[in-house]
Amino acid sequence: MLESTLARNSTTPPYKSSCMTCSFRELCLPVGLEDEEIELLGKLINHKFKVRRGEFLLHAGSPFKSLYAVKNGFFKTSVLKADGRQQVTGFYMTGELLGLDAISLGKHAGDTVALDDSEVCEVPFNKLEEIGRSIPLLMSQFHKIMSREIVQDHSVMMLLGSMRAEERLTTFLLNLSDRLSKRGYSSTSFILRMTREEIGSYLGLKLETVSRSFSKLQEEGLITINNKHVTLNNIDALNRKIGDAVY
Amino acid sequence: MLESTLARNSTTPPYKSSCMTCSFRELCLPVGLEDEEIELLGKLINHKFKVRRGEFLLHAGSPFKSLYAVKNGFFKTSVLKADGRQQVTGFYMTGELLGLDAISLGKHAGDTVALDDSEVCEVPFNKLEEIGRSIPLLMSQFHKIMSREIVQDHSVMMLLGSMRAEERLTTFLLNLSDRLSKRGYSSTSFILRMTREEIGSYLGLKLETVSRSFSKLQEEGLITINNKHVTLNNIDALNRKIGDAVY
DNA sequence: CGGTGGCTTGATAGTCTTCAATACATGTGG
DNA sequence: CCACATGTATTGAAGACTATCAAGCCACCG
């Protein structure tokens, strides 16, 4: 809190806005904007803060004021089930927007927790809507991002509704691989930031089933798994594994 | 096509716009708008057409140009799975917006089919974004609708990920009941517009399991089911059935 | 009124969960 | 820096739930 207040009050050096210099602007809200427009957007983001591993960014029920763009790091979102346990609804990495589900009810439906030391850019939502009126492309990009969230949720629904354990896990790994490669990381070798239980919660499986499925994929030679370190040995074969899924 | 062209060219009588006279404007895009603003919105909607039971409103892959507000009737949306079969992703009734998932990719991800004789209002999306700039509340309402879609998808994900057959079906029935009552219909007695197979596809179950779950709920005295006609005999008990779901 | 698609119900098989025991990893305090 | 504690992961065996296969029934439409 103190830190951010200081940051806001300190005179900004003759320096491009935060969005302008962000290496991930091609993945985030600024997509397609002119330089001056990105400057404007950057001025919205007067809070930019760190969230350490295990810390909450957002609590269920807290009032909605801002969206949060992930600058770096990794987050999970979860909602509270009737029985008191959490269900993971998504994992978020660099350039992705957190808090979209809160717009409708004016409060956050679930918790958002950092799974790795992270940094986020706070985007006050009323201001985003405000400057969106003068920057049509920004508004369009925002709509595309919301729509993308819906599309992704639909594909998760498809996964949960019609795939079995191994296929779900394979889909999950390929999705991570794809998103990581878009951000300049290896598509074949990466670290899982979440636990087996969190993966299971997201995929509608018990942690033991996740573990067994990992082992099975490894036996088949498709992946190598060592604790949290995964290597995809044959992405084509993994893709075929999903495509062939005939029920 | 011909019909709509005629409609557009014909001189409109001295008459309130379509949204202004629509009895469902409190459920739709006009929520919270002033009369003049609703007039403006109404002018966007120059297409308003019928879709008969079984007919397609939208085809997977077709280019995205408009959203469609359901004026009356009932729709299902579905996406094509890798194995060539369809998975139902949602059911839509009066006042709900169709096509939100197409914004991101510029084309429709799945099919939209009428399950009952229906009527929709076509909302050209570029024009919606355009007049949204001068009507902030319209834009806000649109954002809330998109966000609501995300929230709903998350609750379906929760359902698919952690509930068993009877609980899923109960949740589904209560959801229908709630939405119908908001539209002035009975919350305890209604007709299912979809088949057991479509319900199953949506809930991640086989049609036989849906049928068995219906029978089970009936044996327990919670519902009465007669083909497509359902009566909820004890909504409180049904709610408890979900709330108690401890895994 | 027959046909077709939709629905119900039974028996069996497959998949995932549950319960349980063990092993491993990480991080904290001595 | 090591030891221990706790959280995390693997694996086995038994049980629960849903899918599958199959037969018959029912409703609706032409």
Short mmCIF file of C-alpha atoms in Angstrom, two decimals, chain A:
data_model
loop_
_atom_site.label_atom_id
_atom_site.label_comp_id
_atom_site.label_asym_id
_atom_site.label_seq_id
_atom_site.Cartn_x
_atom_site.Cartn_y
_atom_site.Cartn_z
CA MET A 1 0.00 0.00 0.00
CA LEU A 2 2.64 2.45 1.12
CA GLU A 3 4.85 1.45 -1.72
CA SER A 4 2.18 2.04 -4.33
CA THR A 5 1.25 5.43 -2.91
CA LEU A 6 4.83 6.50 -3.14
CA ALA A 7 5.06 5.28 -6.68
CA ARG A 8 2.02 7.27 -7.68
CA ASN A 9 3.23 10.48 -6.10
CA SER A 10 6.78 10.35 -7.28
CA THR A 11 7.47 12.35 -10.42
CA THR A 12 7.66 10.01 -13.35
CA PRO A 13 10.85 10.36 -15.34
CA PRO A 14 10.68 11.30 -19.04
CA TYR A 15 9.96 7.74 -19.83
CA LYS A 16 7.48 5.73 -21.85
CA SER A 17 4.41 4.50 -19.98
CA SER A 18 4.38 1.13 -18.32
CA CYS A 19 2.39 -0.54 -21.10
CA MET A 20 4.65 0.96 -23.74
CA THR A 21 7.75 -0.64 -22.34
CA CYS A 22 6.10 -3.88 -21.31
CA SER A 23 7.51 -6.72 -23.33
CA PHE A 24 4.18 -8.49 -23.24
CA ARG A 25 1.97 -5.81 -24.72
CA GLU A 26 1.29 -7.99 -27.73
CA LEU A 27 -0.53 -10.43 -25.46
CA CYS A 28 -2.43 -7.93 -23.38
CA LEU A 29 -4.88 -5.06 -23.61
CA PRO A 30 -2.70 -2.87 -25.88
CA VAL A 31 -2.97 -5.22 -28.86
CA GLY A 32 -3.48 -3.23 -32.03
CA LEU A 33 -3.24 0.22 -30.44
CA GLU A 34 -1.24 3.21 -31.62
CA ASP A 35 1.62 4.44 -29.48
CA GLU A 36 -0.28 7.44 -28.15
CA GLU A 37 -3.20 5.22 -27.24
CA ILE A 38 -0.94 2.88 -25.37
CA GLU A 39 0.39 5.89 -23.49
CA LEU A 40 -3.14 6.74 -22.43
CA LEU A 41 -3.80 3.20 -21.32
CA GLY A 42 -0.55 3.18 -19.42
CA LYS A 43 -1.66 6.19 -17.42
CA LEU A 44 -4.55 4.19 -16.05
CA ILE A 45 -2.23 1.76 -14.47
CA ASN A 46 -0.93 3.64 -11.48
CA HIS A 47 -0.79 0.55 -9.33
CA LYS A 48 1.61 -2.16 -10.22
CA PHE A 49 2.47 -4.49 -7.44
CA LYS A 50 4.01 -7.78 -6.49
CA VAL A 51 2.20 -10.76 -5.10
CA ARG A 52 4.36 -13.42 -3.56
CA ARG A 53 3.84 -17.12 -3.92
CA GLY A 54 0.93 -18.27 -1.80
CA GLU A 55 -0.48 -14.79 -1.31
CA PHE A 56 -3.99 -13.75 -2.27
CA LEU A 57 -4.52 -11.16 -4.97
CA LEU A 58 -8.30 -11.24 -4.62
CA HIS A 59 -10.67 -12.63 -2.04
CA ALA A 60 -14.10 -14.08 -2.75
CA GLY A 61 -16.76 -11.52 -1.98
CA SER A 62 -14.49 -8.49 -2.03
CA PRO A 63 -15.85 -5.53 -4.00
CA PHE A 64 -14.94 -5.27 -7.64
CA LYS A 65 -13.05 -2.19 -8.71
CA SER A 66 -10.27 -3.25 -11.00
CA LEU A 67 -9.09 -5.86 -13.39
CA TYR A 68 -5.56 -7.15 -13.04
CA ALA A 69 -3.24 -7.91 -15.90
CA VAL A 70 -0.61 -10.46 -15.08
CA LYS A 71 2.76 -8.87 -15.79
CA ASN A 72 4.66 -11.95 -14.80
CA GLY A 73 4.21 -14.96 -12.60
CA PHE A 74 1.36 -17.41 -12.30
CA PHE A 75 -2.07 -17.41 -10.65
CA LYS A 76 -4.91 -19.75 -9.94
CA THR A 77 -8.52 -18.75 -9.49
CA SER A 78 -11.00 -20.79 -7.52
CA VAL A 79 -14.59 -20.68 -6.33
CA LEU A 80 -16.04 -21.95 -3.12
CA LYS A 81 -18.23 -25.00 -3.43
CA ALA A 82 -21.28 -25.68 -1.32
CA ASP A 83 -19.40 -28.18 0.78
CA GLY A 84 -16.78 -25.61 1.69
CA ARG A 85 -14.02 -26.89 -0.55
CA GLN A 86 -12.44 -24.97 -3.39
CA GLN A 87 -12.70 -25.73 -7.06
CA VAL A 88 -10.03 -24.32 -9.34
CA THR A 89 -11.57 -22.47 -12.28
CA GLY A 90 -8.45 -21.36 -14.09
CA PHE A 91 -4.74 -20.73 -14.28
CA TYR A 92 -3.42 -17.41 -15.49
CA MET A 93 -0.06 -16.34 -16.83
CA THR A 94 1.61 -13.28 -18.34
CA GLY A 95 -0.66 -10.98 -20.33
CA GLU A 96 -3.90 -12.56 -19.16
CA LEU A 97 -6.63 -10.60 -17.39
CA LEU A 98 -7.89 -11.45 -13.93
CA GLY A 99 -11.24 -10.44 -12.50
CA LEU A 100 -13.51 -10.59 -15.55
CA ASP A 101 -16.04 -12.69 -13.67
CA ALA A 102 -16.56 -9.95 -11.09
CA ILE A 103 -17.99 -7.39 -13.50
CA SER A 104 -21.47 -8.87 -13.47
CA LEU A 105 -22.05 -9.04 -9.74
CA GLY A 106 -19.80 -6.21 -8.64
CA LYS A 107 -17.84 -8.50 -6.37
CA HIS A 108 -15.32 -11.21 -6.84
CA ALA A 109 -16.86 -14.65 -7.12
CA GLY A 110 -13.78 -16.47 -5.96
CA ASP A 111 -10.23 -16.27 -4.71
CA THR A 112 -7.18 -15.48 -6.79
CA VAL A 113 -3.88 -16.76 -5.46
CA ALA A 114 -0.34 -16.46 -6.77
CA LEU A 115 1.30 -19.83 -7.42
CA ASP A 116 4.62 -18.15 -8.05
CA ASP A 117 6.13 -14.79 -7.18
CA SER A 118 4.22 -12.52 -9.50
CA GLU A 119 3.56 -8.97 -10.56
CA VAL A 120 0.25 -7.50 -11.72
CA CYS A 121 -0.93 -4.25 -13.28
CA GLU A 122 -4.10 -2.89 -11.74
CA VAL A 123 -6.59 -1.58 -14.30
CA PRO A 124 -9.41 0.43 -12.67
CA PHE A 125 -12.47 -0.79 -14.49
CA ASN A 126 -14.51 2.40 -14.55
CA LYS A 127 -11.54 4.21 -16.07
CA LEU A 128 -11.04 1.46 -18.60
CA GLU A 129 -14.64 1.85 -19.73
CA GLU A 130 -14.14 5.60 -19.78
CA ILE A 131 -11.10 5.79 -22.01
CA GLY A 132 -12.43 2.88 -24.01
CA ARG A 133 -14.99 5.33 -25.38
CA SER A 134 -12.26 7.40 -26.99
CA ILE A 135 -10.15 4.43 -28.07
CA PRO A 136 -12.44 2.06 -30.00
CA LEU A 137 -9.69 -0.43 -30.62
CA LEU A 138 -9.04 -0.74 -26.91
CA MET A 139 -12.69 -1.48 -26.29
CA SER A 140 -12.69 -4.04 -29.09
CA GLN A 141 -9.62 -5.71 -27.74
CA PHE A 142 -11.22 -5.87 -24.32
CA HIS A 143 -14.31 -7.48 -25.78
CA LYS A 144 -12.16 -10.01 -27.57
CA ILE A 145 -10.43 -10.88 -24.34
CA MET A 146 -13.72 -11.43 -22.57
CA SER A 147 -14.97 -13.51 -25.44
CA ARG A 148 -11.79 -15.54 -25.41
CA GLU A 149 -12.43 -16.33 -21.78
CA ILE A 150 -15.84 -17.67 -22.73
CA VAL A 151 -14.39 -19.79 -25.51
CA GLN A 152 -11.81 -21.23 -23.17
CA ASP A 153 -14.43 -22.02 -20.58
CA HIS A 154 -16.44 -23.82 -23.23
CA SER A 155 -13.49 -25.96 -24.15
CA VAL A 156 -12.98 -26.82 -20.51
CA MET A 157 -16.65 -27.73 -20.30
CA MET A 158 -16.14 -30.01 -23.27
CA LEU A 159 -13.13 -31.53 -21.61
CA LEU A 160 -14.97 -32.13 -18.35
CA GLY A 161 -18.04 -33.41 -20.09
CA SER A 162 -16.60 -35.89 -22.49
CA MET A 163 -12.97 -36.77 -21.93
CA ARG A 164 -11.44 -39.28 -19.64
CA ALA A 165 -8.62 -38.78 -17.22
CA GLU A 166 -5.67 -39.31 -19.54
CA GLU A 167 -7.19 -37.19 -22.26
CA ARG A 168 -8.00 -34.40 -19.85
CA LEU A 169 -4.48 -34.31 -18.56
CA THR A 170 -3.05 -34.43 -22.07
CA THR A 171 -5.25 -31.52 -23.12
CA PHE A 172 -4.15 -29.63 -20.05
CA LEU A 173 -0.46 -30.17 -20.78
CA LEU A 174 -0.81 -29.19 -24.43
CA ASN A 175 -2.68 -26.05 -23.43
CA LEU A 176 0.07 -25.06 -21.02
CA SER A 177 2.70 -25.85 -23.63
CA ASP A 178 0.98 -23.64 -26.17
CA ARG A 179 0.55 -20.69 -23.85
CA LEU A 180 4.13 -20.93 -22.59
CA SER A 181 5.58 -21.05 -26.08
CA LYS A 182 3.62 -17.93 -27.01
CA ARG A 183 5.44 -16.22 -24.16
CA GLY A 184 8.86 -17.28 -25.29
CA TYR A 185 9.29 -20.30 -23.06
CA SER A 186 9.97 -23.84 -24.12
CA SER A 187 6.93 -25.70 -25.38
CA THR A 188 8.36 -29.07 -24.48
CA SER A 189 9.87 -28.65 -21.06
CA PHE A 190 8.44 -26.69 -18.20
CA ILE A 191 7.72 -26.56 -14.50
CA LEU A 192 4.22 -27.09 -13.17
CA ARG A 193 3.47 -24.34 -10.71
CA MET A 194 0.45 -26.11 -9.27
CA THR A 195 0.00 -29.25 -7.20
CA ARG A 196 -1.60 -32.49 -8.35
CA GLU A 197 -4.60 -31.60 -6.27
CA GLU A 198 -5.01 -28.25 -8.01
CA ILE A 199 -4.68 -29.88 -11.41
CA GLY A 200 -7.25 -32.43 -10.36
CA SER A 201 -9.63 -29.81 -9.10
CA TYR A 202 -9.40 -27.99 -12.40
CA LEU A 203 -9.82 -31.16 -14.45
CA GLY A 204 -12.53 -32.72 -12.34
CA LEU A 205 -10.29 -35.53 -11.09
CA LYS A 206 -8.87 -36.65 -7.77
CA LEU A 207 -5.20 -36.06 -7.18
CA GLU A 208 -4.50 -39.78 -7.22
CA THR A 209 -6.02 -40.05 -10.66
CA VAL A 210 -3.88 -37.18 -11.87
CA SER A 211 -0.81 -38.89 -10.54
CA ARG A 212 -1.76 -42.20 -12.14
CA SER A 213 -2.42 -40.50 -15.45
CA PHE A 214 0.98 -38.84 -15.36
CA SER A 215 2.56 -42.22 -14.73
CA LYS A 216 0.58 -43.78 -17.56
CA LEU A 217 1.61 -41.09 -20.04
CA GLN A 218 5.18 -41.62 -18.96
CA GLU A 219 4.93 -45.40 -19.40
CA GLU A 220 3.68 -44.75 -22.91
CA GLY A 221 6.78 -42.67 -23.51
CA LEU A 222 4.80 -39.54 -24.34
CA ILE A 223 6.07 -37.46 -21.45
CA THR A 224 8.75 -37.50 -18.82
CA ILE A 225 7.62 -36.34 -15.42
CA ASN A 226 9.80 -35.67 -12.47
CA ASN A 227 7.85 -34.12 -9.71
CA LYS A 228 6.88 -30.71 -11.09
CA HIS A 229 9.14 -30.85 -14.09
CA VAL A 230 7.42 -32.08 -17.26
CA THR A 231 8.90 -32.84 -20.64
CA LEU A 232 6.66 -33.47 -23.61
CA ASN A 233 8.52 -36.05 -25.67
CA ASN A 234 6.13 -36.24 -28.57
CA ILE A 235 3.70 -33.39 -29.03
CA ASP A 236 2.24 -34.86 -32.20
CA ALA A 237 1.43 -38.13 -30.49
CA LEU A 238 -0.09 -36.21 -27.60
CA ASN A 239 -2.28 -34.29 -30.00
CA ARG A 240 -3.32 -37.50 -31.69
CA LYS A 241 -4.27 -38.89 -28.30
CA ILE A 242 -6.91 -36.20 -27.98
CA GLY A 243 -8.02 -36.21 -31.59
CA ASP A 244 -8.58 -39.92 -31.55
CA ALA A 245 -10.82 -39.68 -28.54
CA VAL A 246 -13.83 -41.52 -29.84
CA TYR A 247 -16.58 -42.22 -27.42
#
